[in-house]
Amino acid sequence: MQKRKKWIYFFLCLGLLVTYLYFHSGKSCPGYINAEKYGANGDDLQDDTKAIQQAINESYSSKIGKVRLTGNKHYVLTSGLNVKRGIELELGQNTKILVNGNFRAFSLHKNSSITNGIVEVTDKRFRSEVIYLDGKEQFWSDTRTRVRNLTIINSSGNHGGTGIKLFAGGVDHYISFVNFQDLSIAGFQKGLEISVQKPKKKAAWINGNRFINFTFDDCIECIVIHSSRTVPNESSGNQFLGLQIQVSKQTEQILSVSGTHNTFDGMIWDTQLLSSASEPVDLTANSIQTQVKFNINGKFVKDRGVDNKF
């Protein structure tokens, strides 16, 4: 009997030890880092930036590759996060990150991704980007960069800043074959911006990306693409499928596009809210063979390009 009690005590102590390590190791499982280890607390509305960045840094250095923020909690950012190469930042379905200030919230690097959850801008001063990709990272078909199942909202009431921005402007800087899927963007100056600047030599481009099942709501400009027709600075062959665009009295432009062979397919809601004199779909002089399939009257379209189809 005595020996049996010793074994019971042994297993009880072992269980307590395992439980302690489980909740204090910073890992809820061997496959990811929990930012709570560094003090991220989604219940106190205090700044969690440093803690989340430390979790990202550890996930990068340890090659674990994933950071999770879960639960119906609100985490606060007062400066931007650098989502390093190969890191997946995964939020819970109803986990919310509050952006408090004017700064670029998430810089995504090659093979990094952000999935699920809600990012909410609460500061009227906000004029930056929520999610930013820079072509200097040279995103290509062999990379695993993803942005998926995310709600991005500016609830401050100022309609400032940009939901997602893709930029390329240096020698051989490019973003190609990246998938963006199941996203809602609401309340910004620009919902999605693609910008390609002419480099000093050679070429820069943002081509062949997929934007699938996007909802834009109450944005002043929903989709904006700035580029030349082709190289040295082009944005071509990008596909926008399953668009749902809800205009408001604040909306001035649904689409402004440059480049070649970009395609757009979706629904526009409540066009009666637009100014009767407006032409919110602008196929610019630098657009060639753009294909647009919307449910609105041609009077809303300004076509200054070449061989475009509406």
PDB file of C-alpha atoms in Angstrom:
ATOM      1  CA  MET A   1       0.000   0.000   0.000  1.00  0.00           C
ATOM      2  CA  GLN A   2       2.823   2.372   0.913  1.00  0.00           C
ATOM      3  CA  LYS A   3       4.571   1.671  -2.369  1.00  0.00           C
ATOM      4  CA  ARG A   4       1.347   2.352  -4.258  1.00  0.00           C
ATOM      5  CA  LYS A   5       0.968   5.736  -2.541  1.00  0.00           C
ATOM      6  CA  LYS A   6       4.500   6.641  -3.556  1.00  0.00           C
ATOM      7  CA  TRP A   7       3.648   5.944  -7.199  1.00  0.00           C
ATOM      8  CA  ILE A   8       0.469   8.024  -6.935  1.00  0.00           C
ATOM      9  CA  TYR A   9       2.439  10.961  -5.483  1.00  0.00           C
ATOM     10  CA  PHE A  10       5.059  10.546  -8.188  1.00  0.00           C
ATOM     11  CA  PHE A  11       2.569  10.743 -11.046  1.00  0.00           C
ATOM     12  CA  LEU A  12       0.714  13.593  -9.360  1.00  0.00           C
ATOM     13  CA  CYS A  13       3.919  15.630  -9.103  1.00  0.00           C
ATOM     14  CA  LEU A  14       4.851  14.732 -12.647  1.00  0.00           C
ATOM     15  CA  GLY A  15       1.458  15.941 -13.870  1.00  0.00           C
ATOM     16  CA  LEU A  16       1.830  19.217 -12.014  1.00  0.00           C
ATOM     17  CA  LEU A  17       5.282  19.720 -13.511  1.00  0.00           C
ATOM     18  CA  VAL A  18       4.057  19.052 -17.033  1.00  0.00           C
ATOM     19  CA  THR A  19       1.133  21.441 -16.517  1.00  0.00           C
ATOM     20  CA  TYR A  20       3.476  24.162 -15.259  1.00  0.00           C
ATOM     21  CA  LEU A  21       5.829  23.793 -18.205  1.00  0.00           C
ATOM     22  CA  TYR A  22       2.887  23.723 -20.596  1.00  0.00           C
ATOM     23  CA  PHE A  23       1.630  27.117 -19.511  1.00  0.00           C
ATOM     24  CA  HIS A  24       4.954  28.838 -18.804  1.00  0.00           C
ATOM     25  CA  SER A  25       7.177  27.719 -21.632  1.00  0.00           C
ATOM     26  CA  GLY A  26       5.801  30.337 -24.070  1.00  0.00           C
ATOM     27  CA  LYS A  27       4.532  27.590 -26.325  1.00  0.00           C
ATOM     28  CA  SER A  28       1.020  26.257 -26.274  1.00  0.00           C
ATOM     29  CA  CYS A  29       2.358  23.456 -28.431  1.00  0.00           C
ATOM     30  CA  PRO A  30       5.760  22.783 -30.008  1.00  0.00           C
ATOM     31  CA  GLY A  31       4.548  24.437 -33.220  1.00  0.00           C
ATOM     32  CA  TYR A  32       4.189  28.075 -32.147  1.00  0.00           C
ATOM     33  CA  ILE A  33       5.193  30.863 -29.771  1.00  0.00           C
ATOM     34  CA  ASN A  34       2.677  32.429 -27.414  1.00  0.00           C
ATOM     35  CA  ALA A  35       3.207  36.199 -27.058  1.00  0.00           C
ATOM     36  CA  GLU A  36       1.820  36.048 -23.512  1.00  0.00           C
ATOM     37  CA  LYS A  37       5.228  34.752 -22.453  1.00  0.00           C
ATOM     38  CA  TYR A  38       6.566  38.273 -23.014  1.00  0.00           C
ATOM     39  CA  GLY A  39       3.671  40.052 -21.338  1.00  0.00           C
ATOM     40  CA  ALA A  40       1.125  40.517 -24.111  1.00  0.00           C
ATOM     41  CA  ASN A  41      -2.210  40.820 -22.334  1.00  0.00           C
ATOM     42  CA  GLY A  42      -5.321  41.249 -24.414  1.00  0.00           C
ATOM     43  CA  ASP A  43      -7.468  42.168 -21.433  1.00  0.00           C
ATOM     44  CA  ASP A  44      -5.876  45.356 -20.027  1.00  0.00           C
ATOM     45  CA  LEU A  45      -5.730  47.640 -23.143  1.00  0.00           C
ATOM     46  CA  GLN A  46      -2.058  48.357 -22.439  1.00  0.00           C
ATOM     47  CA  ASP A  47       0.636  48.488 -25.111  1.00  0.00           C
ATOM     48  CA  ASP A  48       1.458  44.988 -26.395  1.00  0.00           C
ATOM     49  CA  THR A  49       3.804  45.984 -29.234  1.00  0.00           C
ATOM     50  CA  LYS A  50       7.092  45.018 -27.577  1.00  0.00           C
ATOM     51  CA  ALA A  51       5.768  41.676 -26.358  1.00  0.00           C
ATOM     52  CA  ILE A  52       4.404  40.647 -29.754  1.00  0.00           C
ATOM     53  CA  GLN A  53       7.599  41.700 -31.517  1.00  0.00           C
ATOM     54  CA  GLN A  54       9.683  39.711 -29.045  1.00  0.00           C
ATOM     55  CA  ALA A  55       7.543  36.652 -29.758  1.00  0.00           C
ATOM     56  CA  ILE A  56       8.089  37.175 -33.493  1.00  0.00           C
ATOM     57  CA  ASN A  57      11.837  37.535 -32.946  1.00  0.00           C
ATOM     58  CA  GLU A  58      12.003  34.338 -30.892  1.00  0.00           C
ATOM     59  CA  SER A  59       9.943  32.445 -33.453  1.00  0.00           C
ATOM     60  CA  TYR A  60      12.369  33.644 -36.110  1.00  0.00           C
ATOM     61  CA  SER A  61      15.576  32.819 -34.233  1.00  0.00           C
ATOM     62  CA  SER A  62      14.292  29.419 -33.059  1.00  0.00           C
ATOM     63  CA  LYS A  63      12.957  28.613 -36.557  1.00  0.00           C
ATOM     64  CA  ILE A  64       9.568  27.674 -35.095  1.00  0.00           C
ATOM     65  CA  GLY A  65       7.973  30.044 -37.569  1.00  0.00           C
ATOM     66  CA  LYS A  66       4.606  30.804 -35.964  1.00  0.00           C
ATOM     67  CA  VAL A  67       3.223  33.270 -33.413  1.00  0.00           C
ATOM     68  CA  ARG A  68      -0.351  33.013 -32.183  1.00  0.00           C
ATOM     69  CA  LEU A  69      -2.668  35.528 -30.526  1.00  0.00           C
ATOM     70  CA  THR A  70      -5.930  33.822 -29.660  1.00  0.00           C
ATOM     71  CA  GLY A  71      -9.175  34.357 -27.798  1.00  0.00           C
ATOM     72  CA  ASN A  72     -11.719  37.161 -27.838  1.00  0.00           C
ATOM     73  CA  LYS A  73      -9.086  39.647 -26.717  1.00  0.00           C
ATOM     74  CA  HIS A  74      -7.918  43.119 -27.716  1.00  0.00           C
ATOM     75  CA  TYR A  75      -4.173  43.668 -28.177  1.00  0.00           C
ATOM     76  CA  VAL A  76      -2.821  47.227 -28.542  1.00  0.00           C
ATOM     77  CA  LEU A  77      -0.131  48.473 -30.936  1.00  0.00           C
ATOM     78  CA  THR A  78       1.535  51.864 -30.480  1.00  0.00           C
ATOM     79  CA  SER A  79       4.224  51.215 -33.113  1.00  0.00           C
ATOM     80  CA  GLY A  80       4.653  48.900 -36.079  1.00  0.00           C
ATOM     81  CA  LEU A  81       5.428  45.195 -36.141  1.00  0.00           C
ATOM     82  CA  ASN A  82       8.130  43.704 -38.341  1.00  0.00           C
ATOM     83  CA  VAL A  83       6.842  40.267 -39.399  1.00  0.00           C
ATOM     84  CA  LYS A  84      10.160  38.656 -40.257  1.00  0.00           C
ATOM     85  CA  ARG A  85      10.915  36.211 -43.024  1.00  0.00           C
ATOM     86  CA  GLY A  86       9.221  32.866 -42.618  1.00  0.00           C
ATOM     87  CA  ILE A  87       6.941  33.956 -39.751  1.00  0.00           C
ATOM     88  CA  GLU A  88       3.215  33.265 -39.704  1.00  0.00           C
ATOM     89  CA  LEU A  89       1.256  35.565 -37.409  1.00  0.00           C
ATOM     90  CA  GLU A  90      -2.015  33.777 -36.694  1.00  0.00           C
ATOM     91  CA  LEU A  91      -4.871  35.478 -34.867  1.00  0.00           C
ATOM     92  CA  GLY A  92      -7.973  33.897 -33.418  1.00  0.00           C
ATOM     93  CA  GLN A  93     -11.149  34.361 -35.430  1.00  0.00           C
ATOM     94  CA  ASN A  94     -12.330  37.150 -33.098  1.00  0.00           C
ATOM     95  CA  THR A  95      -8.962  38.330 -31.814  1.00  0.00           C
ATOM     96  CA  LYS A  96      -8.582  42.072 -32.353  1.00  0.00           C
ATOM     97  CA  ILE A  97      -5.449  44.199 -32.729  1.00  0.00           C
ATOM     98  CA  LEU A  98      -6.033  47.904 -32.035  1.00  0.00           C
ATOM     99  CA  VAL A  99      -3.802  50.381 -33.882  1.00  0.00           C
ATOM    100  CA  ASN A 100      -3.303  53.439 -31.675  1.00  0.00           C
ATOM    101  CA  GLY A 101      -1.194  56.070 -33.470  1.00  0.00           C
ATOM    102  CA  ASN A 102       0.055  56.962 -36.948  1.00  0.00           C
ATOM    103  CA  PHE A 103       2.468  54.269 -38.132  1.00  0.00           C
ATOM    104  CA  ARG A 104       2.732  51.328 -40.521  1.00  0.00           C
ATOM    105  CA  ALA A 105       1.149  48.520 -38.521  1.00  0.00           C
ATOM    106  CA  PHE A 106       2.513  45.350 -40.234  1.00  0.00           C
ATOM    107  CA  SER A 107       5.491  45.082 -42.570  1.00  0.00           C
ATOM    108  CA  LEU A 108       5.404  41.640 -44.193  1.00  0.00           C
ATOM    109  CA  HIS A 109       8.654  40.118 -45.387  1.00  0.00           C
ATOM    110  CA  LYS A 110       9.313  37.245 -47.758  1.00  0.00           C
ATOM    111  CA  ASN A 111       7.542  34.015 -46.713  1.00  0.00           C
ATOM    112  CA  SER A 112       5.739  35.762 -43.860  1.00  0.00           C
ATOM    113  CA  SER A 113       1.963  35.832 -43.497  1.00  0.00           C
ATOM    114  CA  ILE A 114      -0.892  37.114 -41.386  1.00  0.00           C
ATOM    115  CA  THR A 115      -4.161  35.223 -41.057  1.00  0.00           C
ATOM    116  CA  ASN A 116      -7.523  35.562 -39.300  1.00  0.00           C
ATOM    117  CA  GLY A 117      -8.716  38.130 -36.816  1.00  0.00           C
ATOM    118  CA  ILE A 118      -9.460  41.849 -36.890  1.00  0.00           C
ATOM    119  CA  VAL A 119      -7.131  44.840 -37.168  1.00  0.00           C
ATOM    120  CA  GLU A 120      -8.880  48.041 -36.105  1.00  0.00           C
ATOM    121  CA  VAL A 121      -7.494  51.577 -36.439  1.00  0.00           C
ATOM    122  CA  THR A 122      -8.866  53.682 -33.581  1.00  0.00           C
ATOM    123  CA  ASP A 123      -6.727  56.827 -33.899  1.00  0.00           C
ATOM    124  CA  LYS A 124      -7.901  59.818 -35.976  1.00  0.00           C
ATOM    125  CA  ARG A 125      -4.249  60.684 -36.691  1.00  0.00           C
ATOM    126  CA  PHE A 126      -3.722  57.530 -38.750  1.00  0.00           C
ATOM    127  CA  ARG A 127      -2.395  58.259 -42.265  1.00  0.00           C
ATOM    128  CA  SER A 128      -0.170  55.236 -42.895  1.00  0.00           C
ATOM    129  CA  GLU A 129      -0.701  51.633 -44.042  1.00  0.00           C
ATOM    130  CA  VAL A 130      -2.063  48.732 -42.039  1.00  0.00           C
ATOM    131  CA  ILE A 131      -0.348  46.003 -44.112  1.00  0.00           C
ATOM    132  CA  TYR A 132       2.647  46.795 -46.294  1.00  0.00           C
ATOM    133  CA  LEU A 133       4.696  44.709 -48.752  1.00  0.00           C
ATOM    134  CA  ASP A 134       7.857  46.097 -50.352  1.00  0.00           C
ATOM    135  CA  GLY A 135       9.165  44.698 -53.636  1.00  0.00           C
ATOM    136  CA  LYS A 136      12.746  44.814 -52.374  1.00  0.00           C
ATOM    137  CA  GLU A 137      11.895  41.449 -50.769  1.00  0.00           C
ATOM    138  CA  GLN A 138      11.415  39.998 -54.277  1.00  0.00           C
ATOM    139  CA  PHE A 139       8.208  38.026 -53.747  1.00  0.00           C
ATOM    140  CA  TRP A 140       7.861  35.234 -56.326  1.00  0.00           C
ATOM    141  CA  SER A 141       5.956  32.021 -56.968  1.00  0.00           C
ATOM    142  CA  ASP A 142       8.258  30.013 -54.712  1.00  0.00           C
ATOM    143  CA  THR A 143       7.480  32.143 -51.652  1.00  0.00           C
ATOM    144  CA  ARG A 144       4.748  31.473 -49.107  1.00  0.00           C
ATOM    145  CA  THR A 145       3.622  35.001 -48.329  1.00  0.00           C
ATOM    146  CA  ARG A 146      -0.111  35.114 -47.610  1.00  0.00           C
ATOM    147  CA  VAL A 147      -2.719  37.531 -46.244  1.00  0.00           C
ATOM    148  CA  ARG A 148      -5.955  35.686 -45.540  1.00  0.00           C
ATOM    149  CA  ASN A 149      -9.267  35.852 -43.667  1.00  0.00           C
ATOM    150  CA  LEU A 150      -8.691  39.260 -42.111  1.00  0.00           C
ATOM    151  CA  THR A 151     -10.921  42.247 -41.361  1.00  0.00           C
ATOM    152  CA  ILE A 152      -9.174  45.632 -41.558  1.00  0.00           C
ATOM    153  CA  ILE A 153     -11.238  48.567 -40.358  1.00  0.00           C
ATOM    154  CA  ASN A 154     -10.720  52.242 -39.576  1.00  0.00           C
ATOM    155  CA  SER A 155     -13.316  53.031 -36.942  1.00  0.00           C
ATOM    156  CA  SER A 156     -11.874  56.440 -36.007  1.00  0.00           C
ATOM    157  CA  GLY A 157     -14.172  58.269 -38.415  1.00  0.00           C
ATOM    158  CA  ASN A 158     -11.420  60.167 -40.233  1.00  0.00           C
ATOM    159  CA  HIS A 159     -11.165  57.916 -43.334  1.00  0.00           C
ATOM    160  CA  GLY A 160      -7.379  58.142 -43.161  1.00  0.00           C
ATOM    161  CA  GLY A 161      -4.625  55.825 -44.302  1.00  0.00           C
ATOM    162  CA  THR A 162      -4.524  52.707 -46.470  1.00  0.00           C
ATOM    163  CA  GLY A 163      -5.704  49.193 -45.695  1.00  0.00           C
ATOM    164  CA  ILE A 164      -3.133  47.303 -47.802  1.00  0.00           C
ATOM    165  CA  LYS A 165      -0.270  48.736 -49.871  1.00  0.00           C
ATOM    166  CA  LEU A 166       2.073  46.971 -52.289  1.00  0.00           C
ATOM    167  CA  PHE A 167       5.088  49.009 -53.407  1.00  0.00           C
ATOM    168  CA  ALA A 168       8.014  48.436 -55.762  1.00  0.00           C
ATOM    169  CA  GLY A 169      10.437  51.131 -56.851  1.00  0.00           C
ATOM    170  CA  GLY A 170      14.021  49.869 -56.903  1.00  0.00           C
ATOM    171  CA  VAL A 171      16.197  47.899 -59.304  1.00  0.00           C
ATOM    172  CA  ASP A 172      14.668  44.434 -59.744  1.00  0.00           C
ATOM    173  CA  HIS A 173      12.174  44.996 -56.956  1.00  0.00           C
ATOM    174  CA  TYR A 174       9.036  42.974 -57.525  1.00  0.00           C
ATOM    175  CA  ILE A 175       5.914  41.424 -55.988  1.00  0.00           C
ATOM    176  CA  SER A 176       4.465  38.552 -58.010  1.00  0.00           C
ATOM    177  CA  PHE A 177       2.165  35.571 -57.457  1.00  0.00           C
ATOM    178  CA  VAL A 178       1.145  36.509 -53.904  1.00  0.00           C
ATOM    179  CA  ASN A 179      -2.365  35.476 -52.819  1.00  0.00           C
ATOM    180  CA  PHE A 180      -4.637  37.775 -50.820  1.00  0.00           C
ATOM    181  CA  GLN A 181      -7.922  36.093 -49.929  1.00  0.00           C
ATOM    182  CA  ASP A 182     -11.128  36.635 -47.926  1.00  0.00           C
ATOM    183  CA  LEU A 183     -10.451  40.178 -46.727  1.00  0.00           C
ATOM    184  CA  SER A 184     -12.769  42.991 -45.616  1.00  0.00           C
ATOM    185  CA  ILE A 185     -11.451  46.563 -45.697  1.00  0.00           C
ATOM    186  CA  ALA A 186     -13.567  49.440 -44.382  1.00  0.00           C
ATOM    187  CA  GLY A 187     -13.312  53.141 -43.611  1.00  0.00           C
ATOM    188  CA  PHE A 188      -9.976  54.111 -45.239  1.00  0.00           C
ATOM    189  CA  GLN A 189      -8.802  56.778 -47.660  1.00  0.00           C
ATOM    190  CA  LYS A 190      -7.515  53.950 -49.853  1.00  0.00           C
ATOM    191  CA  GLY A 191      -8.630  50.377 -49.419  1.00  0.00           C
ATOM    192  CA  LEU A 192      -5.932  48.748 -51.574  1.00  0.00           C
ATOM    193  CA  GLU A 193      -3.049  50.580 -53.247  1.00  0.00           C
ATOM    194  CA  ILE A 194      -0.540  49.174 -55.730  1.00  0.00           C
ATOM    195  CA  SER A 195       2.277  51.582 -56.565  1.00  0.00           C
ATOM    196  CA  VAL A 196       5.228  50.968 -58.895  1.00  0.00           C
ATOM    197  CA  GLN A 197       7.785  53.752 -59.311  1.00  0.00           C
ATOM    198  CA  LYS A 198      10.342  53.945 -62.094  1.00  0.00           C
ATOM    199  CA  PRO A 199      13.741  52.755 -60.826  1.00  0.00           C
ATOM    200  CA  LYS A 200      16.987  54.475 -61.777  1.00  0.00           C
ATOM    201  CA  LYS A 201      17.846  51.541 -64.034  1.00  0.00           C
ATOM    202  CA  LYS A 202      16.390  48.181 -65.090  1.00  0.00           C
ATOM    203  CA  ALA A 203      12.823  47.466 -63.930  1.00  0.00           C
ATOM    204  CA  ALA A 204      10.390  47.115 -61.035  1.00  0.00           C
ATOM    205  CA  TRP A 205       7.009  45.414 -61.201  1.00  0.00           C
ATOM    206  CA  ILE A 206       3.946  44.142 -59.321  1.00  0.00           C
ATOM    207  CA  ASN A 207       2.464  41.454 -61.556  1.00  0.00           C
ATOM    208  CA  GLY A 208       0.395  38.296 -61.411  1.00  0.00           C
ATOM    209  CA  ASN A 209      -1.050  38.611 -57.913  1.00  0.00           C
ATOM    210  CA  ARG A 210      -4.480  37.302 -56.911  1.00  0.00           C
ATOM    211  CA  PHE A 211      -6.979  39.282 -54.849  1.00  0.00           C
ATOM    212  CA  ILE A 212      -9.879  36.946 -54.135  1.00  0.00           C
ATOM    213  CA  ASN A 213     -13.121  37.604 -52.228  1.00  0.00           C
ATOM    214  CA  PHE A 214     -12.433  41.166 -51.117  1.00  0.00           C
ATOM    215  CA  THR A 215     -15.089  43.374 -49.527  1.00  0.00           C
ATOM    216  CA  PHE A 216     -14.561  47.145 -49.594  1.00  0.00           C
ATOM    217  CA  ASP A 217     -16.898  49.278 -47.498  1.00  0.00           C
ATOM    218  CA  ASP A 218     -17.038  53.049 -46.986  1.00  0.00           C
ATOM    219  CA  CYS A 219     -13.604  53.757 -48.509  1.00  0.00           C
ATOM    220  CA  ILE A 220     -12.920  57.047 -50.301  1.00  0.00           C
ATOM    221  CA  GLU A 221     -10.853  55.177 -52.912  1.00  0.00           C
ATOM    222  CA  CYS A 222     -11.324  51.416 -53.030  1.00  0.00           C
ATOM    223  CA  ILE A 223      -8.671  50.099 -55.465  1.00  0.00           C
ATOM    224  CA  VAL A 224      -5.848  52.284 -56.807  1.00  0.00           C
ATOM    225  CA  ILE A 225      -3.098  51.066 -59.163  1.00  0.00           C
ATOM    226  CA  HIS A 226      -0.299  53.494 -60.125  1.00  0.00           C
ATOM    227  CA  SER A 227       2.196  52.356 -62.760  1.00  0.00           C
ATOM    228  CA  SER A 228       3.192  52.819 -66.381  1.00  0.00           C
ATOM    229  CA  ARG A 229       1.780  50.608 -69.131  1.00  0.00           C
ATOM    230  CA  THR A 230       4.707  48.207 -68.990  1.00  0.00           C
ATOM    231  CA  VAL A 231       8.365  48.090 -67.891  1.00  0.00           C
ATOM    232  CA  PRO A 232      10.380  49.753 -66.429  1.00  0.00           C
ATOM    233  CA  ASN A 233       7.601  50.184 -63.873  1.00  0.00           C
ATOM    234  CA  GLU A 234       4.509  48.092 -64.490  1.00  0.00           C
ATOM    235  CA  SER A 235       1.625  46.472 -62.676  1.00  0.00           C
ATOM    236  CA  SER A 236       0.065  43.870 -64.946  1.00  0.00           C
ATOM    237  CA  GLY A 237      -1.809  40.585 -64.941  1.00  0.00           C
ATOM    238  CA  ASN A 238      -3.283  41.045 -61.468  1.00  0.00           C
ATOM    239  CA  GLN A 239      -6.617  39.295 -60.902  1.00  0.00           C
ATOM    240  CA  PHE A 240      -9.423  40.645 -58.705  1.00  0.00           C
ATOM    241  CA  LEU A 241     -12.167  38.048 -58.331  1.00  0.00           C
ATOM    242  CA  GLY A 242     -15.279  38.000 -56.167  1.00  0.00           C
ATOM    243  CA  LEU A 243     -15.212  41.704 -55.308  1.00  0.00           C
ATOM    244  CA  GLN A 244     -18.009  43.156 -53.195  1.00  0.00           C
ATOM    245  CA  ILE A 245     -17.864  46.954 -53.038  1.00  0.00           C
ATOM    246  CA  GLN A 246     -20.215  48.906 -50.797  1.00  0.00           C
ATOM    247  CA  VAL A 247     -20.027  52.601 -51.614  1.00  0.00           C
ATOM    248  CA  SER A 248     -21.008  55.376 -49.227  1.00  0.00           C
ATOM    249  CA  LYS A 249     -21.452  59.123 -49.500  1.00  0.00           C
ATOM    250  CA  GLN A 250     -17.720  59.347 -48.774  1.00  0.00           C
ATOM    251  CA  THR A 251     -16.741  57.214 -51.777  1.00  0.00           C
ATOM    252  CA  GLU A 252     -15.118  59.124 -54.624  1.00  0.00           C
ATOM    253  CA  GLN A 253     -13.427  56.385 -56.620  1.00  0.00           C
ATOM    254  CA  ILE A 254     -14.140  52.675 -56.934  1.00  0.00           C
ATOM    255  CA  LEU A 255     -11.254  51.819 -59.242  1.00  0.00           C
ATOM    256  CA  SER A 256      -8.294  53.609 -60.793  1.00  0.00           C
ATOM    257  CA  VAL A 257      -6.081  51.296 -62.843  1.00  0.00           C
ATOM    258  CA  SER A 258      -2.883  51.398 -64.885  1.00  0.00           C
ATOM    259  CA  GLY A 259      -0.886  48.579 -66.453  1.00  0.00           C
ATOM    260  CA  THR A 260      -1.768  45.754 -68.835  1.00  0.00           C
ATOM    261  CA  HIS A 261      -4.156  42.791 -68.616  1.00  0.00           C
ATOM    262  CA  ASN A 262      -5.463  43.504 -65.108  1.00  0.00           C
ATOM    263  CA  THR A 263      -8.912  41.951 -64.545  1.00  0.00           C
ATOM    264  CA  PHE A 264     -11.736  42.886 -62.160  1.00  0.00           C
ATOM    265  CA  ASP A 265     -14.947  40.974 -61.464  1.00  0.00           C
ATOM    266  CA  GLY A 266     -17.474  41.934 -58.812  1.00  0.00           C
ATOM    267  CA  MET A 267     -20.550  43.741 -57.523  1.00  0.00           C
ATOM    268  CA  ILE A 268     -21.019  47.423 -56.709  1.00  0.00           C
ATOM    269  CA  TRP A 269     -23.712  48.330 -54.190  1.00  0.00           C
ATOM    270  CA  ASP A 270     -25.835  51.517 -53.833  1.00  0.00           C
ATOM    271  CA  THR A 271     -24.421  53.579 -56.686  1.00  0.00           C
ATOM    272  CA  GLN A 272     -27.181  56.136 -56.016  1.00  0.00           C
ATOM    273  CA  LEU A 273     -24.951  57.395 -53.211  1.00  0.00           C
ATOM    274  CA  LEU A 274     -22.326  58.484 -55.762  1.00  0.00           C
ATOM    275  CA  SER A 275     -22.282  61.965 -57.227  1.00  0.00           C
ATOM    276  CA  SER A 276     -24.290  62.079 -60.455  1.00  0.00           C
ATOM    277  CA  ALA A 277     -21.348  63.752 -62.203  1.00  0.00           C
ATOM    278  CA  SER A 278     -18.735  61.298 -60.962  1.00  0.00           C
ATOM    279  CA  GLU A 279     -16.889  58.656 -62.978  1.00  0.00           C
ATOM    280  CA  PRO A 280     -15.664  56.430 -60.161  1.00  0.00           C
ATOM    281  CA  VAL A 281     -14.162  53.762 -62.461  1.00  0.00           C
ATOM    282  CA  ASP A 282     -11.091  55.301 -64.121  1.00  0.00           C
ATOM    283  CA  LEU A 283      -9.268  53.272 -66.767  1.00  0.00           C
ATOM    284  CA  THR A 284      -6.305  55.605 -67.034  1.00  0.00           C
ATOM    285  CA  ALA A 285      -4.230  56.521 -70.105  1.00  0.00           C
ATOM    286  CA  ASN A 286      -1.675  53.958 -68.880  1.00  0.00           C
ATOM    287  CA  SER A 287      -4.177  51.084 -68.916  1.00  0.00           C
ATOM    288  CA  ILE A 288      -4.131  48.510 -71.726  1.00  0.00           C
ATOM    289  CA  GLN A 289      -6.484  45.554 -72.228  1.00  0.00           C
ATOM    290  CA  THR A 290      -8.000  45.936 -68.778  1.00  0.00           C
ATOM    291  CA  GLN A 291     -11.093  43.797 -68.279  1.00  0.00           C
ATOM    292  CA  VAL A 292     -13.774  45.043 -65.885  1.00  0.00           C
ATOM    293  CA  LYS A 293     -16.974  43.165 -65.139  1.00  0.00           C
ATOM    294  CA  PHE A 294     -19.134  45.207 -62.771  1.00  0.00           C
ATOM    295  CA  ASN A 295     -22.890  45.578 -62.489  1.00  0.00           C
ATOM    296  CA  ILE A 296     -22.929  49.355 -63.033  1.00  0.00           C
ATOM    297  CA  ASN A 297     -23.829  51.616 -65.937  1.00  0.00           C
ATOM    298  CA  GLY A 298     -21.137  52.702 -68.369  1.00  0.00           C
ATOM    299  CA  LYS A 299     -21.782  56.327 -67.410  1.00  0.00           C
ATOM    300  CA  PHE A 300     -19.736  55.684 -64.283  1.00  0.00           C
ATOM    301  CA  VAL A 301     -16.682  54.681 -66.348  1.00  0.00           C
ATOM    302  CA  LYS A 302     -13.938  56.935 -67.716  1.00  0.00           C
ATOM    303  CA  ASP A 303     -11.896  54.997 -70.304  1.00  0.00           C
ATOM    304  CA  ARG A 304      -8.738  56.801 -71.416  1.00  0.00           C
ATOM    305  CA  GLY A 305      -6.718  53.667 -72.126  1.00  0.00           C
ATOM    306  CA  VAL A 306      -6.185  51.262 -75.013  1.00  0.00           C
ATOM    307  CA  ASP A 307      -8.332  48.229 -75.881  1.00  0.00           C
ATOM    308  CA  ASN A 308      -9.986  48.034 -72.469  1.00  0.00           C
ATOM    309  CA  LYS A 309     -13.195  46.053 -72.008  1.00  0.00           C
ATOM    310  CA  PHE A 310     -15.999  47.035 -69.638  1.00  0.00           C
TER     311      PHE A 310
END
